[in-house]
Coordinates of C-alpha atoms in Angstrom, one line a residue:
Chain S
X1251 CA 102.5 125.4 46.5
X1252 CA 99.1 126.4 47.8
X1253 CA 100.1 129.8 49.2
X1254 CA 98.9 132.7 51.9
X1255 CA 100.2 135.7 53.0
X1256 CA 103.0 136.4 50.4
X1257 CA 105.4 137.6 52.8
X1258 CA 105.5 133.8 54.6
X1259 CA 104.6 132.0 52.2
X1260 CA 105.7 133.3 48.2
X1261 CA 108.7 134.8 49.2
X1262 CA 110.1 133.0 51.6
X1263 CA 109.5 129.3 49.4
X1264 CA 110.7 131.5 46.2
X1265 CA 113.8 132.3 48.2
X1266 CA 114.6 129.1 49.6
X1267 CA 113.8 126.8 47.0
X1268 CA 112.6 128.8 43.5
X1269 CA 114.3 128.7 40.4
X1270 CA 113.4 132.8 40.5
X1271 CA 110.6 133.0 37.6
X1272 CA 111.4 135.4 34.7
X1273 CA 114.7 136.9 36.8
X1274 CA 116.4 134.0 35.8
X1275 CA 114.8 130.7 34.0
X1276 CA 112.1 129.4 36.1
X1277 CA 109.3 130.2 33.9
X1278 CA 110.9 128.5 31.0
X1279 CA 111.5 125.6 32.9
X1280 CA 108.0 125.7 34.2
X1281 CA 107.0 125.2 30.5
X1282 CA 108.5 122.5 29.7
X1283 CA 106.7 120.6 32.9
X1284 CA 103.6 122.3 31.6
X1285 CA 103.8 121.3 28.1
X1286 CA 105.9 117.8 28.3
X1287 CA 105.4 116.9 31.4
X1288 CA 108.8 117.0 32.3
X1289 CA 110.7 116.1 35.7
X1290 CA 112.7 119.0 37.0
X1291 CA 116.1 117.4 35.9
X1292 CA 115.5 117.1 32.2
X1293 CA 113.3 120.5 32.3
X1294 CA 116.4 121.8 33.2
X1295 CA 118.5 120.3 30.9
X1296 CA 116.2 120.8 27.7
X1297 CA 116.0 124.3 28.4
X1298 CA 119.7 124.9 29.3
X1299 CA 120.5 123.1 25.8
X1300 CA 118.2 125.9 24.3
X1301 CA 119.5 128.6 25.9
X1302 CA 123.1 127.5 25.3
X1303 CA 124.2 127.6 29.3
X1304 CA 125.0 125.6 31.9
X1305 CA 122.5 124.1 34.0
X1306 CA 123.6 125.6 37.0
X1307 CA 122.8 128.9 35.4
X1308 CA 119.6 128.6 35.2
X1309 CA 119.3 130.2 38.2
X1310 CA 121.8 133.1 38.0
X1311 CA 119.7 136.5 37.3
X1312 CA 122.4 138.6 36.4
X1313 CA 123.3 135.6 33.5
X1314 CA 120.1 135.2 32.5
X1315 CA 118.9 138.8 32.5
X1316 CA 121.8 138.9 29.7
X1317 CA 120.7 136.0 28.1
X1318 CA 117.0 136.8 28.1
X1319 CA 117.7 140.2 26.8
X1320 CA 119.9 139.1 24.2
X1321 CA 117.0 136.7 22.9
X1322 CA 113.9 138.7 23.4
X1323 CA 112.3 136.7 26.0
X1324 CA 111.4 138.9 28.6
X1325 CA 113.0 140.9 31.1
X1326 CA 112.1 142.2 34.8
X1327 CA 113.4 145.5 34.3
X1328 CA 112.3 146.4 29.8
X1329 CA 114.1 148.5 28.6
X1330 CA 112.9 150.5 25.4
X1331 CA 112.0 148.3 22.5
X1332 CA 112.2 145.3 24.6
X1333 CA 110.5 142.7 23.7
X1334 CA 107.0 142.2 26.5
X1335 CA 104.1 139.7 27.4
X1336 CA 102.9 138.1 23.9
X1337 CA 106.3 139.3 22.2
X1338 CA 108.1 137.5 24.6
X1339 CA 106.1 134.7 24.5
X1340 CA 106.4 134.4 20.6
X1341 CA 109.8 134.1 20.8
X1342 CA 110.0 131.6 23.8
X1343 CA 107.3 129.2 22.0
X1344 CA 110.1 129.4 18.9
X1345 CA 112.7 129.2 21.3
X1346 CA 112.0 126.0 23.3
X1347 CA 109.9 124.8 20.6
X1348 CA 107.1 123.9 22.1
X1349 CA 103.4 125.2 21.5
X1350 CA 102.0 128.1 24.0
X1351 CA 97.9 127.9 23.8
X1352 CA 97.9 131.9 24.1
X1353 CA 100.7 132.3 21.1
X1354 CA 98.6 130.5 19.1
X1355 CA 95.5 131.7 19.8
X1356 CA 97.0 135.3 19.3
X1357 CA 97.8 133.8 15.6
X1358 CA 94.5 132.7 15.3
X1359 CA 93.0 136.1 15.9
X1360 CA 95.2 137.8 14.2
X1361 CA 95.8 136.1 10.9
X1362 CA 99.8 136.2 12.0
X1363 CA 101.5 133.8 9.9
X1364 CA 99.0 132.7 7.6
Chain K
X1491 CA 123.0 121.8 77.3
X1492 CA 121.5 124.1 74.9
X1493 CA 118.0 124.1 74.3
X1494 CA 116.9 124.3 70.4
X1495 CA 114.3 126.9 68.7
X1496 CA 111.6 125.2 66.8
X1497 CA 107.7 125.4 67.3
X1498 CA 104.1 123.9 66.9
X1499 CA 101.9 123.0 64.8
X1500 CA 100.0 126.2 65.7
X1501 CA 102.8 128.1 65.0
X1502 CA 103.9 129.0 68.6
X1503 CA 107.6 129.1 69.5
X1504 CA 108.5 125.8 71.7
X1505 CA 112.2 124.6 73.2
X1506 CA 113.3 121.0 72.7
X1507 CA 116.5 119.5 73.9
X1508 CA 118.3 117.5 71.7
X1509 CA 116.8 113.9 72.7
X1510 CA 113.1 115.9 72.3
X1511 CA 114.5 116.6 68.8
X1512 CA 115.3 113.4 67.5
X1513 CA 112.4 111.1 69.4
X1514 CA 110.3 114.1 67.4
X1515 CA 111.3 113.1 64.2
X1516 CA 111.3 109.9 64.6
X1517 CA 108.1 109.4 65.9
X1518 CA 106.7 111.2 63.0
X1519 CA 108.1 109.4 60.7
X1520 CA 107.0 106.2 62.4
X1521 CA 103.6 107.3 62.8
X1522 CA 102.9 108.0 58.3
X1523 CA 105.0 104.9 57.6
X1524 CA 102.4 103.4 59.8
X1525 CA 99.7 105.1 58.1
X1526 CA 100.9 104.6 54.7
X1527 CA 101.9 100.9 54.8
X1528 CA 105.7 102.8 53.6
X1529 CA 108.9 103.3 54.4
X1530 CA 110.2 105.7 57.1
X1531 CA 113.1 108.1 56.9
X1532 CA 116.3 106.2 56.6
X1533 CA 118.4 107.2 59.6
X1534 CA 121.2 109.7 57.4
X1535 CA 117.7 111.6 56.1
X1536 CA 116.8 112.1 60.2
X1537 CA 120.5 113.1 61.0
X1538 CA 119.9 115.4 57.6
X1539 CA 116.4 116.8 59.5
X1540 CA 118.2 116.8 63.0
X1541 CA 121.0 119.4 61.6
X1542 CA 118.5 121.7 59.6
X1543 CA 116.3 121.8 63.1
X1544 CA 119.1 122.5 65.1
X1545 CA 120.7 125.3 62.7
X1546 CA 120.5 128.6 64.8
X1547 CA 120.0 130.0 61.5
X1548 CA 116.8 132.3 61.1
X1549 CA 116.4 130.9 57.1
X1550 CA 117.8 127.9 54.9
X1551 CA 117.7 127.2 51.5
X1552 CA 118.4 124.6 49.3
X1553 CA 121.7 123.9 47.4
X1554 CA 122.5 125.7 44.5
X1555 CA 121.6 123.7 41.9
X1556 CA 118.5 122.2 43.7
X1557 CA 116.3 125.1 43.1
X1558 CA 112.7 123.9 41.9
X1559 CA 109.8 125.1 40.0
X1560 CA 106.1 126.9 41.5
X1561 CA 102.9 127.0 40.9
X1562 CA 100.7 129.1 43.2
X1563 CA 97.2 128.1 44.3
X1564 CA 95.1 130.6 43.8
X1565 CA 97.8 133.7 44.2
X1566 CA 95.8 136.4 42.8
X1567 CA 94.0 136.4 45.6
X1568 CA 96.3 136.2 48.0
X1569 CA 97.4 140.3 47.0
X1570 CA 93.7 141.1 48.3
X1571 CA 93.1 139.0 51.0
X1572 CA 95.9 141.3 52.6
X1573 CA 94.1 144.1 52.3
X1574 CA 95.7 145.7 48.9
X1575 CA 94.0 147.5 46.8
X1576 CA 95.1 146.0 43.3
X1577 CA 93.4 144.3 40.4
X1578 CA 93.7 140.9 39.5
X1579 CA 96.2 141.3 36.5
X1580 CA 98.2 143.7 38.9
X1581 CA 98.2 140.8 41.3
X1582 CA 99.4 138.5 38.6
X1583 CA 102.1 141.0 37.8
X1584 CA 103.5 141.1 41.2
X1585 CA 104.0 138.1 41.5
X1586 CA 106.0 137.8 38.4
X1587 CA 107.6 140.8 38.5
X1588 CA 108.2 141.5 42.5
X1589 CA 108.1 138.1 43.8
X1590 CA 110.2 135.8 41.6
X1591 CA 107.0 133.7 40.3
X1592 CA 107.9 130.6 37.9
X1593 CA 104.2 130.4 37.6
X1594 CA 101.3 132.1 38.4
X1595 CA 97.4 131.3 38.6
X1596 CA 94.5 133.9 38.2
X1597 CA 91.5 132.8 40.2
X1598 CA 87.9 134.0 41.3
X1599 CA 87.0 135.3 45.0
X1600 CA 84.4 132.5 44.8
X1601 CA 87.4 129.8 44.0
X1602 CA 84.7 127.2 42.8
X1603 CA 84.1 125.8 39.4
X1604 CA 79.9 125.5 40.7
X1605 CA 80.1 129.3 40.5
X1606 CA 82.2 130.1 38.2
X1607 CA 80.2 128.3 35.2
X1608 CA 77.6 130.9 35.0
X1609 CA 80.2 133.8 34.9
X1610 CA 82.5 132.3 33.5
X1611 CA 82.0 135.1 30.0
X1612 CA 83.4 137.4 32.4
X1613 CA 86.5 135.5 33.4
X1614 CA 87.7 134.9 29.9
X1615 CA 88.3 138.6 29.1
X1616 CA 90.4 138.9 32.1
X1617 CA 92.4 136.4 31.4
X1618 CA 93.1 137.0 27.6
X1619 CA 94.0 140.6 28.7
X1620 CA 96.3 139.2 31.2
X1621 CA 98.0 136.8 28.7
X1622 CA 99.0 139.8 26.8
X1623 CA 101.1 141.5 29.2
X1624 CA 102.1 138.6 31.5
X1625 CA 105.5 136.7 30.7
X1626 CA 105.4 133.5 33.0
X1627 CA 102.4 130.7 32.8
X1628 CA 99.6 131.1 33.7
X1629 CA 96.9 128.7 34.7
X1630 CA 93.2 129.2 35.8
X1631 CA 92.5 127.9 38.7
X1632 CA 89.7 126.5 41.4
X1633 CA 88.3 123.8 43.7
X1634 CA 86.2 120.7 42.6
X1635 CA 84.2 121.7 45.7
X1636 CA 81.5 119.2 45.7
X1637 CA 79.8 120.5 49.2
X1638 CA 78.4 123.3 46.9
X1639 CA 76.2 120.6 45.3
X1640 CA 73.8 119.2 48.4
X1641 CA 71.1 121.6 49.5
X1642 CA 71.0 123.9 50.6
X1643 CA 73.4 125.2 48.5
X1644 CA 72.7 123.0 45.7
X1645 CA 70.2 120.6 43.9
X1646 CA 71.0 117.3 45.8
X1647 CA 69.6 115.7 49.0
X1648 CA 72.5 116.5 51.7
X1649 CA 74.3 113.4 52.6
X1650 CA 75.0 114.5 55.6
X1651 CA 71.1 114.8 56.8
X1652 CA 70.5 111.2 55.1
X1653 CA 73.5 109.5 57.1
X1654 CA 72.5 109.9 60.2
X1655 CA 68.9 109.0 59.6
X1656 CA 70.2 105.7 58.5
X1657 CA 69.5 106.4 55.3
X1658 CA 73.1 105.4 53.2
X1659 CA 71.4 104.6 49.7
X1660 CA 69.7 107.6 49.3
X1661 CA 73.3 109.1 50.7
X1662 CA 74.9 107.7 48.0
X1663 CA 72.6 107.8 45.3
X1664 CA 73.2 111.9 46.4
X1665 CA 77.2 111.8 46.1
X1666 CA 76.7 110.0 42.7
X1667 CA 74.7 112.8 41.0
X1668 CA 76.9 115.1 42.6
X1669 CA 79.6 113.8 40.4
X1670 CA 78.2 113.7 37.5
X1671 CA 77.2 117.8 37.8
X1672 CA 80.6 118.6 39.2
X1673 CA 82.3 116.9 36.4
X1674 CA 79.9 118.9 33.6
X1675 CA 80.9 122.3 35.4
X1676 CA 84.4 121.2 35.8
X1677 CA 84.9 120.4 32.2
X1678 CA 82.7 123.4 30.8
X1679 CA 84.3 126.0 33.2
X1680 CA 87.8 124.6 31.8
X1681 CA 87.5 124.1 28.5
X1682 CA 86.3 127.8 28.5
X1683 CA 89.3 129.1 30.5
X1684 CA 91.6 126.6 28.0
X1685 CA 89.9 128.0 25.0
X1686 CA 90.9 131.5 26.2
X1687 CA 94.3 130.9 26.2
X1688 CA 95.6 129.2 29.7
X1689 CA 98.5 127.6 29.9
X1690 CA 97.0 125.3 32.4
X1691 CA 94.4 124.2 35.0
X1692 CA 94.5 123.9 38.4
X1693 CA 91.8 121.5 40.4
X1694 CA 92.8 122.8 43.5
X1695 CA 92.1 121.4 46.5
X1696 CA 90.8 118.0 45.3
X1697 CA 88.9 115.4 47.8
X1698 CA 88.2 118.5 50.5
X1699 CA 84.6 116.9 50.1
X1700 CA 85.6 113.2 50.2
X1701 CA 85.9 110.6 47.5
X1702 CA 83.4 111.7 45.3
X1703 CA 85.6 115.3 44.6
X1704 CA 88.4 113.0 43.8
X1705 CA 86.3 111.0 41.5
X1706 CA 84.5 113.8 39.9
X1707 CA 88.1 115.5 39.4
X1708 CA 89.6 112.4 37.7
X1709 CA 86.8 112.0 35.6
X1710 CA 86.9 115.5 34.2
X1711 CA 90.7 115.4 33.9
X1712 CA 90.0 112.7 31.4
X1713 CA 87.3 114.3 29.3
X1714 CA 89.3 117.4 29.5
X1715 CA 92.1 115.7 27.9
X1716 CA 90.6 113.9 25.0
X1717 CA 88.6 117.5 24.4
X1718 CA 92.3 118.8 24.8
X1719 CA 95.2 116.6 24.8
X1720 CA 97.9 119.1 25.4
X1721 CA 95.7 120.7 28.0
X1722 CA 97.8 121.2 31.0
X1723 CA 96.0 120.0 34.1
X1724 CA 97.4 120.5 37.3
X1725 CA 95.4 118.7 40.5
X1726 CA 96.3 119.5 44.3
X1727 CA 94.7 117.7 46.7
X1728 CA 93.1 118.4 49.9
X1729 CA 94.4 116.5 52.0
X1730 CA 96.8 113.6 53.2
X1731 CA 94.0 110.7 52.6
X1732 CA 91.1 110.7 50.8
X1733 CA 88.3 110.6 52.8
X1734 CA 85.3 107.9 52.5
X1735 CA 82.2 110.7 52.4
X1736 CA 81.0 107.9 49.9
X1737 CA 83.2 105.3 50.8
X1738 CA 82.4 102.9 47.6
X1739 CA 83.6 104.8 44.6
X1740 CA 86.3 103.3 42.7
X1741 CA 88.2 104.5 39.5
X1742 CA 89.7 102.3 37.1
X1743 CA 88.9 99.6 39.9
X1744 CA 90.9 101.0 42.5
X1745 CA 88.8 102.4 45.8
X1746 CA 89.2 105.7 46.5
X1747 CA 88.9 106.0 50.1
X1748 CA 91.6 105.7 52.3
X1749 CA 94.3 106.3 49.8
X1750 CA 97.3 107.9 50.3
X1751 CA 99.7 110.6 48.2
X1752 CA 101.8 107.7 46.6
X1753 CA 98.2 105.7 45.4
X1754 CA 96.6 108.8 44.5
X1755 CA 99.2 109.8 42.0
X1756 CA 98.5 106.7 40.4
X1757 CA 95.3 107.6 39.4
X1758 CA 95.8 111.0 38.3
X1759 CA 98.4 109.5 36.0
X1760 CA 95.9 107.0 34.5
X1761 CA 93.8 109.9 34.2
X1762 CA 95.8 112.4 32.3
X1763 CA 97.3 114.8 35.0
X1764 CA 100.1 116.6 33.8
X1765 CA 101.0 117.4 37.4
X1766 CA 100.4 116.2 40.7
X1767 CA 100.3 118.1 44.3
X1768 CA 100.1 116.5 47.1
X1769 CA 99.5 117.4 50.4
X1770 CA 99.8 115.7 53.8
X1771 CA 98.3 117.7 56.7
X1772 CA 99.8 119.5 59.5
X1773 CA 99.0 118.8 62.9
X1774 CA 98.5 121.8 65.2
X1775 CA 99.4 120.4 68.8
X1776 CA 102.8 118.6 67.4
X1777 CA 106.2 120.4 66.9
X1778 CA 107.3 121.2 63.9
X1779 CA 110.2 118.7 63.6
X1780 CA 107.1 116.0 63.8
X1781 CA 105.1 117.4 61.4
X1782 CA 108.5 117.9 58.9
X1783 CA 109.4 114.0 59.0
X1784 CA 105.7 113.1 58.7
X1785 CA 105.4 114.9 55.6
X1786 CA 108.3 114.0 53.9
X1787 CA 108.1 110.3 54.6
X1788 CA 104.4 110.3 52.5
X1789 CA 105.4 112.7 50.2
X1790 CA 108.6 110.9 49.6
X1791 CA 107.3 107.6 49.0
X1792 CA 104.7 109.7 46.2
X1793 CA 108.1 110.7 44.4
X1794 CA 108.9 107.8 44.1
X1795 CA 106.1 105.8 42.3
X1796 CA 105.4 109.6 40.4
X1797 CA 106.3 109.7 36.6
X1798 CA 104.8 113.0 36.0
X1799 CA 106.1 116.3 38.0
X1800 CA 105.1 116.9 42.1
X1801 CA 104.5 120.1 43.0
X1802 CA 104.0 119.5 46.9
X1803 CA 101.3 121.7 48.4
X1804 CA 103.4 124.0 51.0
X1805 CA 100.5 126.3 52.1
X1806 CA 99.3 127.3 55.3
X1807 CA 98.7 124.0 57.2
X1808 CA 100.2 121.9 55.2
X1809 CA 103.3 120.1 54.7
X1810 CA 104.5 121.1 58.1
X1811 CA 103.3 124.7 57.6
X1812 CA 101.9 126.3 60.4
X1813 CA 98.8 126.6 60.6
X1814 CA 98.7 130.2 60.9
X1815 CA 98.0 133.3 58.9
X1816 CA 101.3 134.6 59.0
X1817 CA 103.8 131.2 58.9
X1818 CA 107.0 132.5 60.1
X1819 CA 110.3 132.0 58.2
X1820 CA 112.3 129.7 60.5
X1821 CA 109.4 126.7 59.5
X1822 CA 108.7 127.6 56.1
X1823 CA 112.4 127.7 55.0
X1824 CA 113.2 124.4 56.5
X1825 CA 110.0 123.4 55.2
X1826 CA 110.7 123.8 51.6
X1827 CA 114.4 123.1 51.9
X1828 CA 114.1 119.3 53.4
X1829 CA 111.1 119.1 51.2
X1830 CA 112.8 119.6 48.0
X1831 CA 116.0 118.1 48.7
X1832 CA 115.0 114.5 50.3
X1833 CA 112.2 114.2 47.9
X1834 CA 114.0 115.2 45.0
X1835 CA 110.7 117.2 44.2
X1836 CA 110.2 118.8 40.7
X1837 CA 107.9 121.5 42.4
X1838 CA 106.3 122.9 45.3

């Protein structure tokens, strides 16, 4: 968005127009742009289909705190043993099914999956 | 009758009547169809601008439903520019964590791809560490920046010393060579960041140095993606038109000066983008109503030629942002509501 000070700029677009990050489903939705280069509308749509909810939930962070706790994506608030950064990311990169350049590098380096 | 709240350009609060309010919007978006050889505003998308202006409301937001995806230029930075004392991986963490990021970009103090090339070794580690404990994307991002290349701050005769002593060859000859570095420290600065793990790349601010940025920008974008093909390459412009520094470069036979959001999408298409951000200046002596219906008629007419995602530049200055340090809510929120909803953006 080209930002500044995050009090005008960040926040403010984030509240009036954001689909709220990793509080509800806009980084997942942000992958698929990323990765497909998706429009917002099927973006949407492909990733409500994976997570098995309504489109218009998407954006709902008390639904999708549940449903991104239930599948180990990542959570704002972790809670012990939840699942955070690359773990999350495994499982979104499985989830969506689509490739995440860091998930597989992590493989790489690892010998994960060999 | 009741006078409405709105402001300039510059950010400072002005009162229009209702009349002032409409002839406002309409002149703006009179003066980029003008500009743009497009359409303006249909009249039910000025009575839609005319309400949101006249709302007494402090903030407005979209519809549910409407809600779109961000990417932030250069955000890390933004944390310390302010004056707090966190690291760049903290930065990144805010924003995901505090501030509702859907994306998020770590970036260099010097956001350049000229310097980053030689340090770019120590960028890498910071970025594979933040990959670890970050959740959202995350690209790696900076600006094309050609001005960094004519002396004295780089190798080339300055163009802007040859112009004026009539000498437009040697001018040229300078932008030309330009080009061809920028696109080796683009690609080798990039591929670096890529091979470390980013989900993306953002050429930020392309064209703020005239056609030969946007050239050297497509052209990388292109070797980038046969290096890469599911490279993710994001590329926000500069401004509104690309200006003619060079004024006789072309890509894929199209001549780059002059053109305007909806004609340079088409080239970042051609040339791999994944997405596109464009921008159309704000103007500081006009009200904000003008600037709002300005904007949207270019960047409406880009959405509707795009086939990959818009993430419309929103900054500071911008899209009918103020041009201040602090934009205030009133503008922003209308702003990013009118944008998203008449555009039918997939981004800001």
């Amino acid at each position: 968005m080209g930002v500044g000070d995050p009090l005008g700029m960040a926040i403010t677009h984030a509240i009036a127009s954001g689909m709220g990050g990793m509080r509800a489903a806009g980084d997942l939705v942000a992958r698929l742009q990323m990765t497909k280069a998706m429009k917002i509308k099927e973006a949407k749509e492909y990733v409500a289909s994976k997570l098995n909810v309504p489109v218009d939930q998407l954006t709902d962070p008390v639904v999708m705190t549940e449903v991104r706790e239930e599948l180990g994506i990542g959570i704002i608030t972790p809670l012990p043993g939840s699942a955070i950064g690359m773990e999350a990311k495994f499982r979104v990169a499985e989830l969506l099914g689509i490739d995440i350049n860091c998930v597989r590098r992590f493989k790489e380096k690892t010998g994960f999956g060999r | 009758m009741a006078k409405i709240f709105s402001r300039l350009g510059d950010g400072s609060p002005i009162e229009l009547t209702e009349n002032e309010l409409r002839r406002d919007l309409e002149e703006g978006t009179a003066d980029a169809a003008d500009r743009g050889k497009i359409s303006p505003l249909s009249e039910e998308e000025l009575k839609y601008l005319f309400d949101i202006f006249s709302s007494p409301a402090r903030f407005v937001s979209v519809d549910r439903g409407k809600e779109v995806v961000l990417s932030y230029d250069a955000g890390t930075l933004k944390i310390r520019r302010v004056g707090v004392a966190v690291n760049r991986i903290q930065a990144l963490q805010i924003y995901e964590k505090l501030l509702g990021a859907d994306t998020m970009e770590l970036a260099h103090v010097d956001y350049s791809f000229k310097p980053i090339k030689p340090i770019v070794g120590n960028e890498q580690p910071v970025l594979e560490q933040a990959l670890l404990v970050t959740h959202v994307p995350l690209f790696y991002g900076a600006m094309p920046n050609l001005g960094l290349y004519s002396q004295p701050d780089g190798p080339f005769p300055n163009p802007s010393e040859l112009m004026p002593q009539g000498k437009i060859e040697e001018a040229r000859s300078s932008y030309e060579e330009a080009v061809d570095a920028a696109v080796n420290d683009m690609v080798f600065a990039a591929s670096a960041m890529y091979e470390s793990g980013a989900d993306g790349i953002n050429f930020d601010t392309t064209g703020a140095a005239g056609d030969p940025d946007f050239l050297a920008t497509l052209r990388a974008t292109e070797i980038l993606k046969q290096k890469h093909p599911d490279m993710c390459i994001e590329l926000g412009m500069a401004g509104e038109f690309v200006l003619g520094m060079h004024a006789g470069l072309t890509y894929d036979g199209t001549r780059l000066a002059g053109l305007y959001p909806h004609q340079q999408v088409k080239l970042a298409e051609k040339a791999g983008v994944t997405i596109f951000g464009p921008v159309v200046n704000t103007n500081a002596s006009r009200s904000c109503p003008w600037n709002l219906a300005r904007a949207l008629t270019f960047i409406k007419a880009c959405c509707e030629v795009a086939e990959i995602p818009i993430h419309v530049n929103m900054g500071m200055g911008v899209g009918s942002v103020t041009v201040t340090d602090h934009p205030p809510h009133d503008v922003v929120s209308r702003a990013s509501k009118a944008m998203v909803e008449i555009c039918r953006l997939d981004g800001l």
